[in-house]
CSV table of C-alpha atoms in Angstrom, one decimal:
chain,number,residue,atom,x,y,z
A,22,UNK,CA,18.4,7.0,5.6
A,23,UNK,CA,20.7,9.6,3.9
A,24,UNK,CA,22.9,12.1,5.8
A,25,UNK,CA,20.2,14.8,5.9
A,26,UNK,CA,17.4,12.6,7.3
A,27,UNK,CA,19.9,11.0,9.7
A,28,UNK,CA,20.7,14.4,11.1
A,29,UNK,CA,17.0,15.3,11.3
A,30,UNK,CA,16.2,12.1,13.3
A,31,UNK,CA,19.1,12.6,15.6
A,32,UNK,CA,18.1,16.2,16.4
A,33,UNK,CA,14.5,15.1,17.0
A,34,UNK,CA,15.7,12.3,19.4
A,35,UNK,CA,17.9,14.8,21.1
A,36,UNK,CA,14.9,16.9,21.9
A,37,UNK,CA,13.2,13.9,23.5
A,38,UNK,CA,16.4,13.1,25.5
A,39,UNK,CA,17.0,16.6,26.8
A,40,UNK,CA,13.5,18.1,27.2
A,41,UNK,CA,11.6,16.3,29.9
A,42,UNK,CA,8.5,18.5,29.5
A,43,UNK,CA,8.1,17.4,25.9
A,44,UNK,CA,8.3,13.8,26.9
A,45,UNK,CA,5.8,14.3,29.7
A,46,UNK,CA,3.4,16.0,27.3
A,47,UNK,CA,3.6,13.0,24.8
A,48,UNK,CA,3.1,10.4,27.6
A,49,UNK,CA,0.1,12.3,28.9
A,50,UNK,CA,-1.7,13.3,25.6
A,51,UNK,CA,-0.4,11.4,22.5
A,52,UNK,CA,-2.8,8.5,22.7
A,53,UNK,CA,-5.7,10.8,23.6
A,54,UNK,CA,-5.1,12.7,20.4
A,55,UNK,CA,-5.0,9.5,18.3
A,56,UNK,CA,-8.2,8.2,19.8
A,57,UNK,CA,-10.0,11.5,19.4
A,58,UNK,CA,-9.1,11.5,15.7
A,59,UNK,CA,-10.5,7.9,15.3
A,60,UNK,CA,-7.1,6.6,14.1
A,61,UNK,CA,-8.0,3.1,15.1
A,62,UNK,CA,-7.5,-0.2,13.3
A,63,UNK,CA,-9.7,-3.1,14.6
A,64,UNK,CA,-10.0,-1.4,18.0
A,65,UNK,CA,-6.4,-0.5,18.6
A,66,UNK,CA,-4.5,2.7,18.1
A,67,UNK,CA,-2.8,3.0,14.8
A,68,UNK,CA,0.3,4.8,16.0
A,69,UNK,CA,2.4,4.4,19.1
A,70,UNK,CA,5.5,6.0,17.7
A,71,UNK,CA,5.7,9.8,18.2
A,72,UNK,CA,8.3,10.5,15.5
A,73,UNK,CA,7.5,10.9,11.8
A,74,UNK,CA,9.4,9.4,8.9
A,75,UNK,CA,11.7,12.1,7.5
A,76,UNK,CA,12.4,12.0,3.7
A,77,UNK,CA,14.8,14.3,2.0
A,78,UNK,CA,13.8,16.1,-1.3
A,79,UNK,CA,16.6,14.4,-3.1
A,80,UNK,CA,15.6,10.9,-1.9
A,81,UNK,CA,11.9,11.7,-2.7
A,82,UNK,CA,12.7,12.6,-6.3
A,83,UNK,CA,14.8,9.5,-6.7
A,84,UNK,CA,12.0,7.3,-5.4
A,85,UNK,CA,9.5,9.0,-7.6
A,86,UNK,CA,11.7,8.3,-10.6
A,87,UNK,CA,12.2,4.6,-9.7
A,88,UNK,CA,8.4,4.1,-9.1
A,89,UNK,CA,7.6,5.8,-12.4
A,90,UNK,CA,9.8,3.2,-14.2
A,91,UNK,CA,8.5,0.2,-12.4
A,92,UNK,CA,4.9,1.3,-12.9
A,93,UNK,CA,5.5,1.8,-16.6
A,94,UNK,CA,7.0,-1.7,-16.8
A,95,UNK,CA,3.9,-3.1,-15.1
A,96,UNK,CA,1.5,-1.3,-17.5
A,97,UNK,CA,3.7,-2.4,-20.4
A,98,UNK,CA,3.4,-6.1,-19.6
A,99,UNK,CA,-0.3,-5.7,-19.0
A,100,UNK,CA,-0.7,-4.1,-22.5
A,101,UNK,CA,1.8,-6.4,-24.4
A,102,UNK,CA,0.9,-9.8,-22.8
A,103,UNK,CA,-2.9,-9.4,-22.7
A,104,UNK,CA,-4.6,-12.6,-21.5
A,105,UNK,CA,-1.3,-14.4,-21.4
A,106,UNK,CA,-0.6,-12.2,-18.3
A,107,UNK,CA,-3.7,-13.7,-16.7
A,108,UNK,CA,-2.2,-17.2,-17.0
A,109,UNK,CA,1.2,-16.0,-15.7
A,110,UNK,CA,-0.3,-14.5,-12.5
A,111,UNK,CA,-2.8,-17.4,-12.0
A,112,UNK,CA,-6.1,-15.5,-12.4
A,113,UNK,CA,-9.1,-17.7,-11.6
A,114,UNK,CA,-12.1,-18.2,-13.9
A,115,UNK,CA,-14.3,-16.0,-11.7
A,116,UNK,CA,-11.7,-13.2,-11.6
A,117,UNK,CA,-11.4,-13.3,-15.4
A,118,UNK,CA,-15.1,-12.6,-15.8
A,119,UNK,CA,-14.8,-9.5,-13.6
A,120,UNK,CA,-11.6,-8.3,-15.3
A,121,UNK,CA,-13.4,-8.3,-18.7
A,122,UNK,CA,-15.7,-5.5,-17.4
A,123,UNK,CA,-14.8,-2.2,-19.0
A,124,UNK,CA,-14.7,0.6,-16.5
A,125,UNK,CA,-14.9,3.3,-19.2
A,126,UNK,CA,-11.4,4.7,-18.6
A,127,UNK,CA,-7.9,3.6,-19.6
A,128,UNK,CA,-5.9,2.8,-16.5
A,129,UNK,CA,-6.4,-0.5,-14.7
A,130,UNK,CA,-5.0,0.8,-11.4
A,131,UNK,CA,-5.4,4.6,-11.1
A,132,UNK,CA,-4.6,4.5,-7.4
A,133,UNK,CA,-2.1,2.0,-6.1
A,134,UNK,CA,0.8,1.6,-3.6
A,135,UNK,CA,4.2,0.1,-4.1
A,136,UNK,CA,5.3,-1.6,-0.9
A,137,UNK,CA,9.0,-1.5,0.0
A,138,UNK,CA,11.3,-2.2,2.8
A,139,UNK,CA,14.2,0.1,3.7
A,140,UNK,CA,17.3,-2.1,3.2
A,141,UNK,CA,21.0,-1.8,4.0
A,142,UNK,CA,21.7,-0.1,0.7
A,143,UNK,CA,18.4,1.6,-0.4
A,144,UNK,CA,14.9,0.1,-0.6
A,145,UNK,CA,13.4,-2.9,-2.3
A,146,UNK,CA,9.8,-3.2,-3.5
A,147,UNK,CA,8.2,-6.5,-2.5
A,148,UNK,CA,4.7,-6.1,-3.9
A,149,UNK,CA,2.3,-3.9,-5.7
A,150,UNK,CA,-1.0,-3.1,-4.0
A,151,UNK,CA,-2.9,-2.3,-7.2
A,152,UNK,CA,-6.4,-3.0,-5.9
A,153,UNK,CA,-7.5,-1.0,-2.8
A,154,UNK,CA,-4.5,0.5,-1.0
A,155,UNK,CA,-5.3,1.6,2.6
A,156,UNK,CA,-3.7,4.2,4.7
A,157,UNK,CA,-4.1,7.5,2.8
A,158,UNK,CA,-6.7,9.1,5.0
A,159,UNK,CA,-5.1,7.7,8.2
A,160,UNK,CA,-1.8,9.2,7.0
A,161,UNK,CA,-3.1,12.7,6.4
A,162,UNK,CA,-4.9,12.9,9.8
A,163,UNK,CA,-1.7,11.7,11.5
A,164,UNK,CA,0.1,14.5,9.7
A,165,UNK,CA,-2.3,17.0,11.3
A,166,UNK,CA,-1.9,15.5,14.7
A,167,UNK,CA,1.9,15.5,14.5
A,168,UNK,CA,2.1,19.1,13.4
A,169,UNK,CA,0.4,20.1,16.6
A,170,UNK,CA,2.8,18.2,18.9
A,171,UNK,CA,4.9,20.5,21.0
A,172,UNK,CA,8.0,18.5,20.2
A,173,UNK,CA,7.3,18.9,16.4
A,174,UNK,CA,6.9,22.7,16.9
A,175,UNK,CA,10.2,22.8,18.6
A,176,UNK,CA,11.8,20.7,15.9
A,177,UNK,CA,10.5,23.1,13.2
A,178,UNK,CA,12.4,26.0,14.8
A,179,UNK,CA,15.4,24.6,12.9
A,180,UNK,CA,13.9,22.4,10.3
A,181,UNK,CA,11.4,23.0,7.5
A,182,UNK,CA,8.7,20.4,7.0
A,183,UNK,CA,6.5,19.9,3.9
A,184,UNK,CA,3.5,17.6,3.9
A,185,UNK,CA,2.4,15.4,1.0
A,186,UNK,CA,-1.1,15.8,-0.6
A,187,UNK,CA,-2.1,12.2,-1.1
A,188,UNK,CA,-5.7,12.7,0.0
A,189,UNK,CA,-6.2,15.5,-2.5
A,190,UNK,CA,-4.5,13.5,-5.2
A,191,UNK,CA,-6.9,10.6,-4.5
A,192,UNK,CA,-9.9,12.8,-4.9
A,193,UNK,CA,-8.5,14.2,-8.1
A,194,UNK,CA,-8.0,10.7,-9.4
A,195,UNK,CA,-11.6,9.7,-8.7
A,196,UNK,CA,-12.8,12.8,-10.5
A,197,UNK,CA,-10.5,12.3,-13.5
A,198,UNK,CA,-11.6,8.7,-13.9
A,199,UNK,CA,-15.3,9.7,-13.7
A,200,UNK,CA,-14.8,12.4,-16.4
A,201,UNK,CA,-12.9,10.0,-18.6
A,202,UNK,CA,-15.7,7.5,-18.2
A,203,UNK,CA,-18.2,10.1,-19.4
A,204,UNK,CA,-19.4,11.5,-16.1
A,205,UNK,CA,-20.7,15.1,-16.4
A,206,UNK,CA,-21.9,15.9,-12.9
A,207,UNK,CA,-20.3,19.0,-11.5
A,208,UNK,CA,-20.4,17.6,-8.0
A,209,UNK,CA,-20.7,13.8,-8.3
A,210,UNK,CA,-21.7,11.8,-5.2
A,211,UNK,CA,-19.0,9.5,-4.0
A,212,UNK,CA,-19.6,6.3,-2.1
A,213,UNK,CA,-16.9,4.6,-0.1
A,214,UNK,CA,-17.9,0.9,-0.5
A,215,UNK,CA,-16.8,-1.9,1.7
A,216,UNK,CA,-18.2,-4.3,4.3
A,217,UNK,CA,-19.3,-2.7,7.6
A,218,UNK,CA,-17.2,-5.1,9.7
A,219,UNK,CA,-13.8,-4.4,8.1
A,220,UNK,CA,-11.1,-3.0,10.6
A,221,UNK,CA,-10.4,0.0,8.3
A,222,UNK,CA,-14.0,1.3,8.6
A,223,UNK,CA,-12.8,4.4,10.5
A,224,UNK,CA,-10.7,5.4,7.6
A,225,UNK,CA,-13.7,5.2,5.3
A,226,UNK,CA,-15.5,7.8,7.4
A,227,UNK,CA,-12.4,10.0,7.4
A,228,UNK,CA,-12.6,9.9,3.6
A,229,UNK,CA,-16.3,10.8,3.6
A,230,UNK,CA,-15.6,13.8,5.8
A,231,UNK,CA,-12.8,14.9,3.5
A,232,UNK,CA,-14.8,14.5,0.3
A,233,UNK,CA,-17.6,16.5,1.9
A,234,UNK,CA,-15.2,19.2,3.1
A,235,UNK,CA,-14.2,19.7,-0.6
A,236,UNK,CA,-17.8,20.1,-1.7
A,237,UNK,CA,-18.6,16.6,-2.9
A,238,UNK,CA,-21.6,14.7,-1.4
A,239,UNK,CA,-20.3,11.4,0.1
A,240,UNK,CA,-21.4,8.4,2.0
A,241,UNK,CA,-20.0,5.2,3.4
A,242,UNK,CA,-21.9,2.0,2.7
A,243,UNK,CA,-21.9,-1.7,2.8
A,244,UNK,CA,-22.3,-3.2,-0.8
A,245,UNK,CA,-25.0,-5.5,0.5
A,246,UNK,CA,-27.2,-2.4,1.2
A,247,UNK,CA,-27.1,-1.1,-2.4
A,248,UNK,CA,-30.0,-1.1,-4.8
A,249,UNK,CA,-29.9,-0.9,-8.6
A,250,UNK,CA,-33.0,0.2,-10.3
A,251,UNK,CA,-33.9,2.6,-13.2
A,252,UNK,CA,-30.3,2.7,-14.3
A,253,UNK,CA,-29.1,4.1,-11.0
A,254,UNK,CA,-27.2,2.7,-8.1
A,255,UNK,CA,-28.6,3.9,-4.8
A,256,UNK,CA,-28.1,3.7,-1.0
A,257,UNK,CA,-31.1,4.7,1.1
A,258,UNK,CA,-32.5,6.6,-1.8
A,259,UNK,CA,-29.2,8.5,-2.6
A,260,UNK,CA,-28.0,8.1,-6.1
A,261,UNK,CA,-24.3,7.2,-6.4
A,262,UNK,CA,-22.0,8.4,-9.2
A,263,UNK,CA,-18.6,7.2,-8.1
A,264,UNK,CA,-17.8,4.1,-6.2
A,265,UNK,CA,-14.5,4.3,-4.3
A,266,UNK,CA,-14.2,0.6,-4.1
A,267,UNK,CA,-12.3,-0.5,-0.9
A,268,UNK,CA,-13.9,-3.9,-1.2
A,269,UNK,CA,-11.3,-6.5,-2.5
A,270,UNK,CA,-12.2,-8.6,-5.5
A,271,UNK,CA,-11.8,-11.9,-3.6
A,272,UNK,CA,-14.0,-10.6,-0.8
A,273,UNK,CA,-16.5,-9.5,-3.5
A,274,UNK,CA,-16.6,-13.0,-5.0
A,275,UNK,CA,-17.2,-14.6,-1.6
A,276,UNK,CA,-20.6,-12.8,-1.4
A,277,UNK,CA,-21.2,-12.2,-5.1
A,278,UNK,CA,-24.8,-13.5,-4.9
A,279,UNK,CA,-25.6,-10.8,-2.4
A,280,UNK,CA,-23.9,-8.1,-4.4
A,281,UNK,CA,-25.7,-8.3,-7.7
A,282,UNK,CA,-27.0,-4.7,-7.7
A,283,UNK,CA,-23.4,-3.4,-7.5
A,284,UNK,CA,-22.2,-5.9,-10.1
A,285,UNK,CA,-25.0,-4.9,-12.6
A,286,UNK,CA,-24.3,-1.2,-12.0
A,287,UNK,CA,-20.6,-1.7,-12.8
A,288,UNK,CA,-21.3,-3.9,-15.8
A,289,UNK,CA,-23.7,-1.4,-17.3
A,290,UNK,CA,-21.4,1.5,-16.5
A,291,UNK,CA,-24.1,3.2,-14.4
A,292,UNK,CA,-21.3,4.2,-11.9
A,293,UNK,CA,-17.6,4.9,-12.2
A,294,UNK,CA,-15.8,2.4,-10.0
A,295,UNK,CA,-12.2,3.1,-8.8
A,296,UNK,CA,-10.2,0.9,-8.8
A,297,UNK,CA,-11.9,-1.3,-11.4
A,298,UNK,CA,-11.9,-5.1,-11.3
A,299,UNK,CA,-9.5,-4.9,-14.3
A,300,UNK,CA,-6.7,-4.2,-11.8
A,301,UNK,CA,-6.7,-7.7,-10.6
A,302,UNK,CA,-3.9,-9.2,-12.8
A,303,UNK,CA,-1.4,-6.6,-11.7
A,304,UNK,CA,-2.4,-6.8,-8.1
A,305,UNK,CA,-1.4,-10.5,-7.8
A,306,UNK,CA,2.0,-10.9,-6.2
A,307,UNK,CA,3.1,-12.9,-9.2
A,308,UNK,CA,3.3,-9.6,-11.2
A,309,UNK,CA,6.8,-9.3,-9.8
A,310,UNK,CA,7.6,-12.8,-11.2
A,311,UNK,CA,6.6,-11.3,-14.6
A,312,UNK,CA,8.8,-8.2,-14.0
A,313,UNK,CA,11.9,-10.3,-13.0
A,314,UNK,CA,11.4,-13.0,-15.7
A,315,UNK,CA,14.6,-13.2,-17.7
A,316,UNK,CA,12.7,-14.0,-20.9
A,317,UNK,CA,10.7,-10.8,-20.7
A,318,UNK,CA,13.4,-8.3,-20.2
A,319,UNK,CA,13.5,-7.3,-23.9
A,320,UNK,CA,10.0,-5.7,-23.3
A,321,UNK,CA,11.5,-3.0,-21.1
A,322,UNK,CA,13.6,0.1,-21.7
A,323,UNK,CA,17.1,0.3,-20.3
A,324,UNK,CA,15.8,2.6,-17.5
A,325,UNK,CA,12.9,0.2,-16.6
A,326,UNK,CA,15.3,-2.8,-16.5
A,327,UNK,CA,17.7,-0.9,-14.3
A,328,UNK,CA,14.9,0.0,-11.8
A,329,UNK,CA,13.6,-3.6,-11.7
A,330,UNK,CA,17.1,-5.0,-11.2
A,331,UNK,CA,18.0,-2.6,-8.4
A,332,UNK,CA,14.6,-2.4,-6.6
A,333,UNK,CA,12.5,-5.6,-7.3
A,334,UNK,CA,13.7,-8.9,-5.7
A,335,UNK,CA,13.8,-12.1,-7.7
A,336,UNK,CA,10.3,-13.6,-7.6
A,337,UNK,CA,8.7,-16.7,-9.1
A,338,UNK,CA,5.4,-18.5,-9.0
A,339,UNK,CA,5.8,-21.7,-7.0
A,340,UNK,CA,5.4,-24.8,-9.2
A,341,UNK,CA,7.2,-27.9,-10.3
A,342,UNK,CA,9.7,-27.3,-13.1
A,343,UNK,CA,12.7,-25.2,-14.0
A,344,UNK,CA,13.4,-21.5,-13.9
A,345,UNK,CA,16.3,-19.1,-14.0
A,346,UNK,CA,18.1,-17.7,-11.0
A,347,UNK,CA,21.0,-15.3,-11.5
A,348,UNK,CA,21.4,-16.4,-15.1
A,349,UNK,CA,21.4,-20.2,-14.2
A,350,UNK,CA,18.7,-22.7,-15.0
A,351,UNK,CA,17.5,-24.4,-11.7
A,352,UNK,CA,14.9,-26.8,-10.6
A,353,UNK,CA,12.6,-24.4,-8.7
A,354,UNK,CA,11.4,-26.7,-5.8
A,355,UNK,CA,15.0,-27.9,-5.2
A,356,UNK,CA,16.2,-24.3,-5.3
A,357,UNK,CA,13.6,-23.3,-2.7
A,358,UNK,CA,14.7,-26.2,-0.4
A,359,UNK,CA,18.4,-25.4,-0.8
A,360,UNK,CA,18.1,-21.6,-0.1
A,361,UNK,CA,15.7,-21.5,2.8
A,362,UNK,CA,17.7,-18.8,4.6
A,363,UNK,CA,17.3,-16.5,1.6
A,364,UNK,CA,13.7,-16.9,0.6
A,365,UNK,CA,10.1,-16.1,1.6
A,366,UNK,CA,6.9,-17.9,0.5
A,367,UNK,CA,3.8,-15.8,0.0
A,368,UNK,CA,0.2,-16.4,-1.1
A,369,UNK,CA,-0.3,-15.0,-4.5
A,370,UNK,CA,-3.4,-13.1,-3.4
A,371,UNK,CA,-3.5,-12.3,0.3
A,372,UNK,CA,-2.8,-9.4,2.6
A,373,UNK,CA,-1.9,-8.7,6.2
A,374,UNK,CA,0.8,-11.3,6.3
A,375,UNK,CA,-1.6,-14.2,6.1
A,376,UNK,CA,-0.1,-17.4,4.9
A,377,UNK,CA,3.5,-16.0,4.7
A,378,UNK,CA,6.4,-18.4,5.5
A,379,UNK,CA,9.7,-16.8,6.2
A,380,UNK,CA,12.6,-19.1,5.4
A,381,UNK,CA,15.2,-17.7,7.7
A,382,UNK,CA,12.8,-18.0,10.7
A,383,UNK,CA,11.7,-21.6,9.8
A,384,UNK,CA,13.3,-24.9,10.6
A,385,UNK,CA,14.1,-27.3,7.8
A,386,UNK,CA,11.0,-29.4,8.4
A,387,UNK,CA,8.8,-26.3,8.7
A,388,UNK,CA,10.1,-25.0,5.4
A,389,UNK,CA,9.5,-28.4,3.7
A,390,UNK,CA,5.9,-28.3,5.0
A,391,UNK,CA,5.6,-24.7,3.8
A,392,UNK,CA,6.8,-25.7,0.3
A,393,UNK,CA,4.3,-28.5,0.2
A,394,UNK,CA,1.5,-25.9,0.9
A,395,UNK,CA,2.9,-23.6,-1.7
A,396,UNK,CA,3.1,-26.3,-4.4
A,397,UNK,CA,-0.5,-27.2,-4.0
A,398,UNK,CA,-1.8,-23.6,-3.8
A,399,UNK,CA,-1.2,-20.3,-5.6
A,400,UNK,CA,2.1,-19.0,-4.1
A,401,UNK,CA,5.1,-17.0,-5.0
A,402,UNK,CA,8.7,-17.4,-3.7
A,403,UNK,CA,10.7,-14.2,-3.3
A,404,UNK,CA,14.3,-13.5,-2.5
A,405,UNK,CA,15.0,-12.1,0.9
A,406,UNK,CA,15.8,-8.4,1.2
A,407,UNK,CA,18.4,-7.3,3.8
A,408,UNK,CA,16.4,-5.2,6.2
A,409,UNK,CA,17.8,-2.1,8.0
A,410,UNK,CA,16.4,-1.2,11.4
A,411,UNK,CA,16.0,2.4,12.5
A,412,UNK,CA,15.6,3.8,16.0
A,413,UNK,CA,12.1,5.3,16.8
A,414,UNK,CA,10.6,6.5,20.1
A,415,UNK,CA,7.7,4.3,21.3
A,416,UNK,CA,5.1,4.9,23.9
A,417,UNK,CA,4.0,1.8,25.9
A,418,UNK,CA,2.9,3.8,27.8
A,419,UNK,CA,6.3,5.4,28.9
A,420,UNK,CA,8.6,6.7,26.2
A,421,UNK,CA,11.5,4.5,25.2
A,422,UNK,CA,13.5,3.9,22.0
A,423,UNK,CA,13.3,0.8,19.9
A,424,UNK,CA,15.0,-0.4,16.7
A,425,UNK,CA,12.3,-1.1,14.1
A,426,UNK,CA,11.9,-2.3,10.5
A,427,UNK,CA,10.7,0.5,8.2
A,428,UNK,CA,8.2,-0.3,5.5
A,429,UNK,CA,8.2,2.7,3.0
A,430,UNK,CA,5.3,2.5,0.6
A,431,UNK,CA,4.8,5.2,-2.0
A,432,UNK,CA,1.2,6.0,-3.1
A,433,UNK,CA,0.9,6.0,-6.9
A,434,UNK,CA,-1.8,8.1,-8.6
A,435,UNK,CA,-2.1,7.8,-12.4
A,436,UNK,CA,1.4,6.5,-12.5
A,437,UNK,CA,3.0,9.2,-10.4
A,438,UNK,CA,4.0,9.1,-6.7
A,439,UNK,CA,2.5,11.5,-4.1
A,440,UNK,CA,3.5,10.7,-0.6
A,441,UNK,CA,4.1,7.6,1.5
A,442,UNK,CA,2.6,5.1,3.9
A,443,UNK,CA,5.3,4.4,6.5
A,444,UNK,CA,4.8,1.3,8.7
A,445,UNK,CA,7.0,0.2,11.6
A,446,UNK,CA,7.4,-3.3,13.0
A,447,UNK,CA,9.6,-5.3,15.2
A,448,UNK,CA,9.1,-8.4,13.0
A,449,UNK,CA,9.7,-9.2,9.4
A,450,UNK,CA,6.0,-8.7,8.6
A,451,UNK,CA,5.8,-4.9,8.6
A,452,UNK,CA,2.0,-4.3,8.2
A,453,UNK,CA,-0.7,-3.0,10.4
A,454,UNK,CA,-2.8,-6.1,10.2
A,455,UNK,CA,0.0,-8.2,11.7
A,456,UNK,CA,0.6,-5.8,14.6
A,457,UNK,CA,2.8,-3.0,13.1
A,458,UNK,CA,2.1,0.7,13.4
A,459,UNK,CA,1.9,3.7,11.1
A,460,UNK,CA,3.6,7.1,11.2
A,461,UNK,CA,3.3,10.1,8.9
A,462,UNK,CA,6.0,11.1,6.5
A,463,UNK,CA,7.3,14.6,5.8
A,464,UNK,CA,9.8,16.1,3.4
A,465,UNK,CA,12.5,17.7,5.6
A,466,UNK,CA,15.1,20.4,5.0
A,467,UNK,CA,17.2,22.5,7.4
A,468,UNK,CA,16.2,26.1,7.6
């Protein structure tokens, strides 16, 4: 936090300390508002923290600039390395077949999210969610709820808040991709496609309502319920023009025999799919091993190298052999063993904290077992980032204050940032799936 946002948070907390009526109102009605808005994840409320993340305009522009450089570097290695990148990030044979499908537009990841932790000196990006980033619709509805809180209205007597427009930018991106792919419908029908049983289903319906409010026919559907005939993809007789694909590629491949209508429609360009399967190589966590590879730094501009050095931790695919670390040649497995307190092991292609081993929380024997798992699987090892905790109010159900890890995740649309997902957690895994919570973010300035 910079000085401005520190002041803003302190004044917000002061209101909660000094104004009992504001606290009583939160304890009585906050969770009711969350449930009424269907802000649920797998049956639990998404937010128990009645204070937003404050971002100063100066910090926002700095973050946008860094993300721009990192995303350019990602797209550069994608373009320059070609299929060599697929080998570097350990793409499977089945994934390669899907990646070869041409979506009809240029960008592999029109909508993505760079996930970072707030650290003791700034922030460090630990992965790129280039495939199906969640949280945009949840975030925008949280914004609307928070703006109506009495404590927020009191806060705005002295502070000016500006909201981000991530939801609008997502819709613009879907339409831009559709037009680039040759779509000519004035009001294309948008289908939010994922399995019915996923915990984010409520967000899909929030998107449907938003698209319809902007004048675009929309539906939410399970890909197993789609039909492809006569050159059109349909759900219950409704023709679909744009597939907003929330279905992950590995989950698609698990049921690919049941999803042939969707696959044929994508292959024959009967629909515009966003994001396309082509995003898979840069979605793998090993893309950060490519960005931090000493042998590839000549590909990048000075600004890109500076952004990577300052904001992307050292990352490598886990395998037998040698690599470089801080300019020195090291045996990678031996290096991982010797630096347990400074490293984390992650599956190359998972989410929600599944399969993650945190070195500084593991015993020597647990770490050895984790390394054995990583060596026989597709894993990356990444250098620890020094996390900074911030104080947030929490309702459980009474209000108290708690020091939490802050996960600050800029949404990236067509290479440019618009808004953030902010997740809070008491553990090193700051994601909603592993039990964290989400709060909205605002730009903040004194009046």
